[in-house]
Each structure stands twice: as structure tokens, then as C-alpha cells.
Coordinates of C-alpha atoms in Angstrom, one line a residue:
V20 CA -9.9 13.8 -31.8
R21 CA -7.5 16.1 -30.4
I22 CA -5.6 14.5 -27.4
G23 CA -3.2 16.0 -25.1
L24 CA -1.3 13.7 -22.9
V25 CA -0.4 14.6 -19.1
G26 CA 2.7 12.2 -17.8
C27 CA 5.6 11.3 -20.5
G28 CA 7.1 8.5 -18.4
K29 CA 7.6 5.0 -19.5
V30 CA 3.9 3.5 -20.2
A31 CA 3.4 7.0 -22.2
L32 CA 6.3 6.2 -24.4
E33 CA 6.4 2.3 -24.8
H34 CA 2.9 2.2 -25.3
H35 CA 0.6 4.7 -25.3
L36 CA 2.3 7.3 -27.8
P37 CA 3.1 4.5 -30.3
S38 CA -0.7 3.4 -30.4
L39 CA -2.0 6.8 -30.4
R40 CA 0.4 7.4 -33.7
R41 CA -1.1 4.5 -35.6
L42 CA -5.2 5.5 -34.9
P43 CA -6.1 7.7 -37.7
A44 CA -9.1 9.2 -35.7
A45 CA -6.2 10.6 -33.2
E46 CA -3.8 13.6 -33.1
V47 CA -1.7 14.2 -29.7
V48 CA -1.5 18.0 -30.2
A49 CA 0.1 18.3 -26.8
V50 CA 1.8 17.0 -23.9
A51 CA 2.8 17.5 -20.4
D52 CA 5.2 16.8 -17.4
H53 CA 7.3 18.3 -15.1
D54 CA 10.1 16.8 -16.0
A55 CA 11.4 19.2 -19.4
D56 CA 14.1 16.3 -20.8
R57 CA 11.3 13.8 -20.7
R58 CA 8.8 16.3 -22.1
N59 CA 10.9 17.5 -24.6
D60 CA 12.4 14.0 -25.7
M61 CA 8.9 12.5 -25.9
A62 CA 7.0 15.7 -28.3
R63 CA 10.1 15.1 -30.2
R64 CA 10.0 11.5 -31.0
F65 CA 6.4 12.0 -31.7
A66 CA 6.1 15.1 -33.3
V67 CA 4.0 16.8 -30.9
A68 CA 3.9 20.3 -31.2
G69 CA 2.3 21.6 -27.8
R70 CA 4.6 21.4 -24.8
Y71 CA 3.7 22.3 -21.1
E72 CA 5.0 21.8 -17.9
T73 CA 2.0 21.5 -15.9
A74 CA -1.5 19.7 -16.5
D75 CA -3.2 23.0 -15.6
Q76 CA -1.4 24.6 -18.6
L77 CA -2.7 21.7 -21.1
L78 CA -6.1 21.7 -19.8
A79 CA -6.1 25.3 -20.3
D80 CA -5.4 24.7 -24.1
P81 CA -8.9 25.4 -26.3
D82 CA -7.5 22.9 -29.1
I83 CA -7.7 20.1 -26.9
E84 CA -10.7 18.0 -27.1
A85 CA -9.5 14.7 -24.8
V86 CA -6.8 14.3 -22.5
G87 CA -4.9 11.1 -21.3
V88 CA -3.9 11.0 -17.5
L89 CA -0.6 9.2 -17.8
T90 CA 0.5 10.1 -14.4
P91 CA 1.5 8.0 -11.0
T92 CA -1.8 7.5 -9.4
A93 CA -1.7 9.6 -7.0
G94 CA -2.3 12.1 -9.9
H95 CA -5.1 10.9 -11.2
F96 CA -8.1 12.1 -9.5
E97 CA -6.8 15.5 -9.2
I98 CA -6.0 15.9 -12.9
G99 CA -9.0 14.1 -13.6
M100 CA -11.6 15.8 -12.2
A101 CA -9.6 18.8 -13.9
A102 CA -10.3 17.7 -17.0
L103 CA -13.6 17.0 -16.5
R104 CA -14.6 20.5 -15.4
A105 CA -12.5 22.2 -18.6
G106 CA -14.8 20.2 -20.7
K107 CA -12.2 17.3 -22.2
H108 CA -12.8 13.5 -22.2
V109 CA -11.2 11.9 -20.2
F110 CA -8.9 8.6 -20.4
I111 CA -6.9 7.2 -17.3
E112 CA -4.3 4.5 -16.4
K113 CA -5.2 2.3 -14.1
P114 CA -5.6 1.8 -11.2
L115 CA -8.4 4.4 -11.3
A116 CA -7.4 6.2 -7.9
L117 CA -5.9 5.9 -4.9
S118 CA -8.8 6.0 -2.7
A119 CA -12.5 4.9 -2.8
A120 CA -13.6 8.4 -2.2
E121 CA -11.4 9.4 -4.8
C122 CA -12.8 7.1 -7.2
E123 CA -16.3 7.6 -6.6
Q124 CA -16.1 11.0 -6.8
L125 CA -14.3 10.8 -10.6
V126 CA -17.1 8.5 -11.3
R127 CA -20.1 10.8 -10.3
A128 CA -18.2 13.6 -12.1
G129 CA -18.3 11.6 -15.4
R130 CA -22.2 10.5 -14.7
D131 CA -23.0 14.2 -14.3
S132 CA -21.3 15.5 -17.9
S133 CA -21.5 14.6 -21.3
L134 CA -18.4 13.6 -21.6
K135 CA -16.8 10.4 -22.2
T136 CA -15.0 8.5 -19.7
M137 CA -12.9 5.9 -19.6
V138 CA -10.0 3.6 -17.2
C139 CA -7.2 2.0 -19.1
F140 CA -7.4 -2.1 -18.4
N141 CA -5.5 -2.3 -21.5
L142 CA -5.7 -6.5 -20.8
R143 CA -9.4 -6.5 -21.4
W144 CA -8.4 -6.1 -25.5
H145 CA -5.9 -8.7 -25.3
R146 CA -6.7 -11.4 -28.2
S147 CA -6.6 -14.2 -25.7
I148 CA -9.0 -12.7 -23.3
V149 CA -11.3 -11.9 -26.6
E150 CA -11.6 -15.6 -27.5
A151 CA -11.8 -16.8 -23.9
R152 CA -15.0 -14.5 -23.3
G153 CA -16.4 -16.1 -26.2
I154 CA -15.9 -19.5 -25.0
L155 CA -17.1 -18.4 -21.7
A156 CA -20.4 -17.2 -23.3
S157 CA -20.7 -20.3 -25.1
G158 CA -21.1 -22.4 -21.9
R159 CA -18.5 -24.6 -22.8
L160 CA -17.5 -24.8 -19.5
G161 CA -20.7 -25.3 -17.8
S162 CA -21.4 -23.5 -14.0
I163 CA -18.0 -21.6 -12.9
I164 CA -16.8 -22.7 -9.7
A165 CA -13.3 -21.6 -9.2
V166 CA -10.7 -18.8 -11.2
R167 CA -6.7 -19.0 -10.7
S168 CA -4.5 -16.0 -11.4
V169 CA -0.7 -15.8 -11.8
Y170 CA 1.0 -12.4 -12.4
T171 CA 4.4 -11.8 -11.8
H172 CA 7.3 -9.7 -13.5
N173 CA 11.1 -10.2 -13.5
R174 CA 12.1 -6.6 -11.8
D175 CA 14.9 -6.2 -9.3
G176 CA 13.4 -2.4 -8.0
S177 CA 16.8 -1.0 -8.6
D178 CA 15.3 1.8 -10.6
A179 CA 11.8 1.8 -9.0
P180 CA 10.4 5.5 -8.0
D181 CA 8.7 5.6 -4.7
W182 CA 5.2 5.4 -6.5
H183 CA 5.8 1.9 -7.0
R184 CA 7.6 0.6 -3.9
L185 CA 5.3 2.3 -1.1
L186 CA 1.9 1.0 -0.3
A187 CA 0.7 4.5 0.9
R188 CA 1.6 6.1 -2.5
G189 CA 0.0 3.7 -4.3
G190 CA 3.0 0.7 -5.2
G191 CA 3.1 -2.5 -4.3
V192 CA 2.5 -5.5 -6.4
T193 CA -1.1 -6.3 -5.0
F194 CA -2.2 -2.6 -5.6
N195 CA -0.8 -1.5 -8.3
E196 CA -0.1 -5.0 -10.7
G197 CA -2.6 -7.0 -9.0
V198 CA -5.8 -4.6 -10.0
H199 CA -5.3 -6.0 -13.8
H200 CA -6.1 -9.1 -12.8
L201 CA -9.2 -8.3 -10.1
D202 CA -10.6 -6.7 -13.2
L203 CA -10.1 -10.1 -15.7
W204 CA -12.2 -11.6 -12.6
R205 CA -15.0 -9.3 -12.9
Y206 CA -15.1 -9.0 -16.9
L207 CA -14.6 -12.8 -17.3
L208 CA -16.9 -13.7 -15.1
G209 CA -19.5 -10.9 -14.6
Q210 CA -19.3 -11.3 -11.1
E211 CA -18.6 -8.8 -8.2
I212 CA -15.5 -9.5 -5.7
E213 CA -17.1 -10.1 -2.2
Q214 CA -14.4 -10.5 0.2
V215 CA -10.7 -11.0 0.2
F216 CA -8.0 -12.7 2.3
A217 CA -4.5 -11.5 1.3
I218 CA -0.6 -12.2 2.8
H219 CA 2.4 -10.6 1.6
N220 CA 6.0 -10.3 1.9
P221 CA 8.3 -7.4 1.5
S222 CA 11.5 -7.3 0.1
P223 CA 14.4 -4.4 0.6
V224 CA 13.4 -2.5 -2.3
Y225 CA 9.3 -2.9 -2.2
E226 CA 7.1 -3.0 0.5
D227 CA 5.2 -5.1 -1.0
A228 CA 6.9 -7.7 -3.4
V229 CA 5.1 -11.0 -3.5
S230 CA 1.1 -11.6 -2.3
V231 CA -1.3 -14.4 -2.5
L232 CA -5.0 -13.6 -2.2
T233 CA -8.0 -15.7 -1.8
A234 CA -11.7 -14.6 -2.7
R235 CA -15.6 -15.1 -2.9
L236 CA -17.1 -13.6 -5.9
S237 CA -20.9 -12.8 -5.8
G238 CA -22.0 -15.6 -7.6
G239 CA -19.9 -18.1 -5.2
V240 CA -16.7 -18.1 -7.4
L241 CA -13.7 -19.2 -5.5
A242 CA -10.1 -16.8 -6.5
T243 CA -6.9 -17.3 -5.7
A244 CA -4.1 -14.6 -7.2
I245 CA 0.0 -14.9 -6.8
N246 CA 1.3 -11.4 -7.6
A247 CA 5.2 -11.1 -7.5
F248 CA 7.7 -8.5 -8.7
S249 CA 11.1 -10.4 -8.8
T250 CA 10.7 -13.8 -10.2
G251 CA 10.0 -14.8 -13.9
P252 CA 7.4 -13.0 -15.7
A253 CA 4.4 -14.6 -16.2
S254 CA 0.2 -13.3 -16.9
E255 CA -2.1 -16.2 -16.4
L256 CA -5.7 -17.3 -15.7
E257 CA -7.5 -20.6 -14.9
I258 CA -11.3 -20.7 -15.3
F259 CA -12.9 -23.6 -13.3
G260 CA -16.3 -25.2 -14.6
S261 CA -17.8 -27.6 -14.2
G262 CA -17.5 -28.8 -18.0
G263 CA -14.0 -28.5 -17.7
R264 CA -11.1 -25.9 -17.2
L265 CA -9.7 -23.1 -19.7
L266 CA -6.5 -21.8 -19.2
I267 CA -5.7 -18.3 -20.2
N268 CA -1.5 -17.6 -20.5
L269 CA -1.0 -13.9 -21.6
Y270 CA 2.4 -14.4 -22.6
R271 CA 2.2 -17.0 -25.6
F272 CA 0.2 -16.2 -29.0
D273 CA -1.5 -19.7 -28.6
G274 CA -2.3 -18.5 -25.0
V275 CA -5.9 -20.3 -25.0
R276 CA -6.9 -23.8 -24.2
F277 CA -10.1 -25.3 -23.3
Y278 CA -9.9 -28.8 -21.1
A279 CA -13.3 -30.9 -21.3
G280 CA -14.0 -32.7 -17.8
N281 CA -12.9 -36.0 -19.1
E282 CA -9.3 -34.8 -20.9
Y283 CA -6.3 -35.1 -19.4
P284 CA -3.2 -32.4 -20.8
G285 CA -1.1 -35.4 -21.4
Q286 CA -3.3 -37.2 -23.6
I287 CA -2.0 -37.9 -27.0
A288 CA -5.3 -36.6 -28.8
V289 CA -4.9 -33.2 -27.0
R290 CA -1.6 -32.8 -27.4
L291 CA -1.6 -33.1 -31.1
R292 CA -5.1 -30.6 -30.7
E293 CA -2.4 -28.1 -29.3
I294 CA -0.2 -28.2 -31.6
S295 CA -2.5 -28.2 -34.9
G296 CA -4.0 -25.1 -33.2
A297 CA -0.6 -23.3 -32.4
L298 CA 0.4 -24.1 -35.9
M299 CA -2.5 -22.3 -37.2
R300 CA -1.7 -19.6 -35.5
V301 CA 1.4 -18.4 -36.4
P302 CA 0.8 -16.1 -39.4
V303 CA -0.9 -14.4 -37.2
A304 CA 1.5 -14.5 -34.7
L305 CA 3.5 -13.0 -37.1
A306 CA 1.9 -10.3 -38.4
T307 CA 0.8 -9.1 -34.5
S308 CA 4.6 -9.3 -33.6
A309 CA 5.3 -6.8 -36.6
R310 CA 2.7 -4.3 -34.7
R311 CA 4.6 -4.2 -31.6
G312 CA 3.2 -7.6 -30.5
L313 CA -0.1 -8.9 -28.4
F314 CA 0.6 -6.3 -25.1
G315 CA 0.9 -3.3 -27.5
E316 CA -2.2 -4.3 -29.3
T317 CA -3.8 -3.9 -26.4
F318 CA -3.4 -0.4 -26.0
H319 CA -4.0 0.2 -29.8
R320 CA -7.7 -1.3 -29.3
A321 CA -8.3 0.4 -25.6
W322 CA -7.4 3.5 -27.4
Q323 CA -9.6 2.4 -30.5
G324 CA -12.6 1.6 -28.3
F325 CA -12.3 5.3 -26.1
L326 CA -12.4 7.2 -29.5
D327 CA -15.3 4.8 -30.7
S328 CA -17.2 6.0 -27.6
I329 CA -16.5 9.9 -28.3
T330 CA -17.2 10.0 -32.2
E331 CA -20.3 7.4 -32.2
D332 CA -21.5 9.0 -28.5
S333 CA -21.7 5.5 -27.1
M334 CA -21.0 4.2 -23.9
S335 CA -17.4 3.7 -22.9
P336 CA -16.0 0.3 -22.9
C337 CA -14.4 0.4 -19.8
T338 CA -16.3 2.3 -17.5
F339 CA -14.8 5.0 -14.3
D340 CA -17.0 2.4 -12.3
D341 CA -15.3 -0.7 -13.7
G342 CA -12.2 1.3 -12.2
R343 CA -14.0 2.0 -8.9
R344 CA -14.7 -1.7 -8.2
A345 CA -11.1 -3.0 -9.1
V346 CA -10.1 -0.1 -6.3
L347 CA -12.3 -1.2 -3.8
A348 CA -11.1 -4.9 -4.6
A349 CA -7.7 -4.1 -4.5
L350 CA -8.1 -1.9 -1.5
A351 CA -9.8 -4.8 0.8
A352 CA -6.7 -6.8 -0.4
V353 CA -4.1 -4.2 0.7
R354 CA -6.4 -3.8 4.1
S355 CA -6.0 -7.6 4.4
L356 CA -1.9 -7.5 4.4
Q357 CA -1.8 -4.5 6.9
T358 CA -4.6 -6.5 9.3
G359 CA -3.9 -9.8 9.0
A360 CA -8.1 -10.4 8.2
A361 CA -10.7 -11.5 5.7
V362 CA -12.2 -8.1 4.6
V363 CA -15.5 -7.3 2.6
V364 CA -15.9 -5.4 -0.2
K365 CA -18.3 -2.9 0.3
E366 CA -20.0 -1.0 -2.0
D367 CA -19.7 2.2 -0.2
G368 CA -15.8 1.7 -0.3
Q369 CA -15.4 1.1 3.8
E370 CA -13.7 -1.6 4.3
A371 CA -15.0 -3.7 7.0
T372 CA -13.1 -6.8 8.6
Y373 CA -14.4 -10.1 9.0
R374 CA -13.0 -13.4 10.8
P375 CA -14.8 -16.8 10.4

């Protein structure tokens, strides 16, 4: 599949191009970016022949079959819609778009065409998420009652662009970062996010630097999330059920731990089981590290899923509607930050405040 990429920023350079280079079914034939230095540097590094200043120029290239939209979120809607009109399959980085209306138009445009569309929630392909889905499907956790997320970074923001710092541009930790774990709640539990309450603190750099969310999901599951820019890095989920709890750490090669309802994590038998399990995973961890690590692997698998949907004419593994629903929940959280009230996540994208 001949691919053109719009946006030559950090995520394209560090994750998407290295992943696509390893995929036999992909050929990146062109890149586009208004910054000539970024555009030419990426093209040289990855031996890409086509170099365009604008997305429209790239979309006019008849040799391109699929487009990756890797720009800041504000550009996703316009470029995504133009790509569909140009007859290209479309892969868009998360979040799908800035507003509910833009997301809905992208979803409808994709459904009304025969083209394949996908949003890049790459964490769905993380090895630990795949393993956790298997445990959940087995029923070992029993009835799910709650989920906890922590998603934090070590970023001082000294070089952060406006689109990463300002809420109106799609920035802030709740919307731009937190949307990852909102999607994982849906993906792992198969439930929609119905109501959100959020509080936050700004920093001298970020309008939304640290936030705490609580939510209720459609099956009655209660959820909480901590998101922060300027602390130590963490990406964890813990799922609580009537039969035990499941701890998922996306930054560890032995990142999945199940504790039955009658087990304590400090028990000798439990600790020996964890040590044995970690040692058994070392060979796989070393091999994965040589292939850009657990996180790099997620982008490789995400692109493979998108390419498979094109070559096999199958359903996208992460649809624009998946992207829309995660954005609706993230927008409700931002609305809650701004109003100080709980917000009901409405299907039509119209946020409604709710005070008990």
C-alpha cells in the first residue's frame, strides 16, 4: 500500500516512520509539512521520494493510496475530510478531532465511502493490553465494579507548542493525553462512559497540567483517572472485579498481574509466582527491546491492522466512531473542569451538566 504522511513532527519521526519501514505491505512514497527543514530531514532519513509543502499537494498525488494524518489535532478534521474526498484510505492520530461535530462528520464521511478509516489508539496493541483482554474474557475477574487509571509524564513544557499547552487548541493533559485511557476503558470493559466529573490544576506552562477524573460507565462500573505532565512517567490501569483485581502496567515487560479475591500482593506464594513469571518473560522482553520496545511495537501493530483492513477488505480495528466516543468523554471532562459540575456524556455530543 502506497502511503503519504501529512505532518513531520516528533510522533512521525520517532514512531510512525520507523514502524512503517518494518512493514513489507507498506511503502511511504511522500511526506508533507509546511516546515521545509522538517520535511526534508524526514524524507532524507527514511528515503522518501515525494516531498510536499501542503496536504492538498500530497492528496493530489495519484500514486498515493492511503494517508496518515499526523498533524496537531486542529488539522485532523480538514485533512481527514479532504483525504476521503480525494479517494484515499485515512489513518488519523488521536484525538480524532477537536469537537463532537467534527468527529461526527468524519464518522459519516467514512461510513458513506468504501474507503478504510482508522484512529490511532496505539495502546490497544500493547502486549499487556492484549493479555489483559484475554484475562477479562476468561471471566476470572467476575463482575467488574471499578477501574483506576494513572497516566503521567516527565515533561517540564519548556519546548511545548501552543497546541499542547492550550485547551482551546486541543492541549492539556485531560484531553490530549487522557483520551488514551478513556479509550482503554471502553476497549477493555466494553462499556460506554456516561458521566464524568473532573478537577485540575494549571501550571505556568500548561493550562491543564494535572487532573483527576471520576466517571460512571454504562454497565455501572465506577472509574477514576489521574493525569499529569510534570512528575514521573506512569501508564497503569487496575480493574477490580468480584473475583479479584487485575493490575496492568504498560511500562513493564511483566506488566500484567492478577490477584484473586483472597490474595494479598505481599504473600510469599504470590511474590514467588510474580518473580517466576518475570523471569520467563525476559527473553521476549529482550527481543522486543531490540525492535524498539513495547511502545514502539504498538505503532507497528496499529499500522499492520490498518493495512490488513485495506488488503483484506475487512473492518478497521479502531474505527472513527471509536475515536469519536473517546473524544466525547474527553470533551465532557474538559467541560467539567470549566464548570465545576459533573457532565453527562451525550450521544449527540451536546454536553449536559448534572448536579446531584
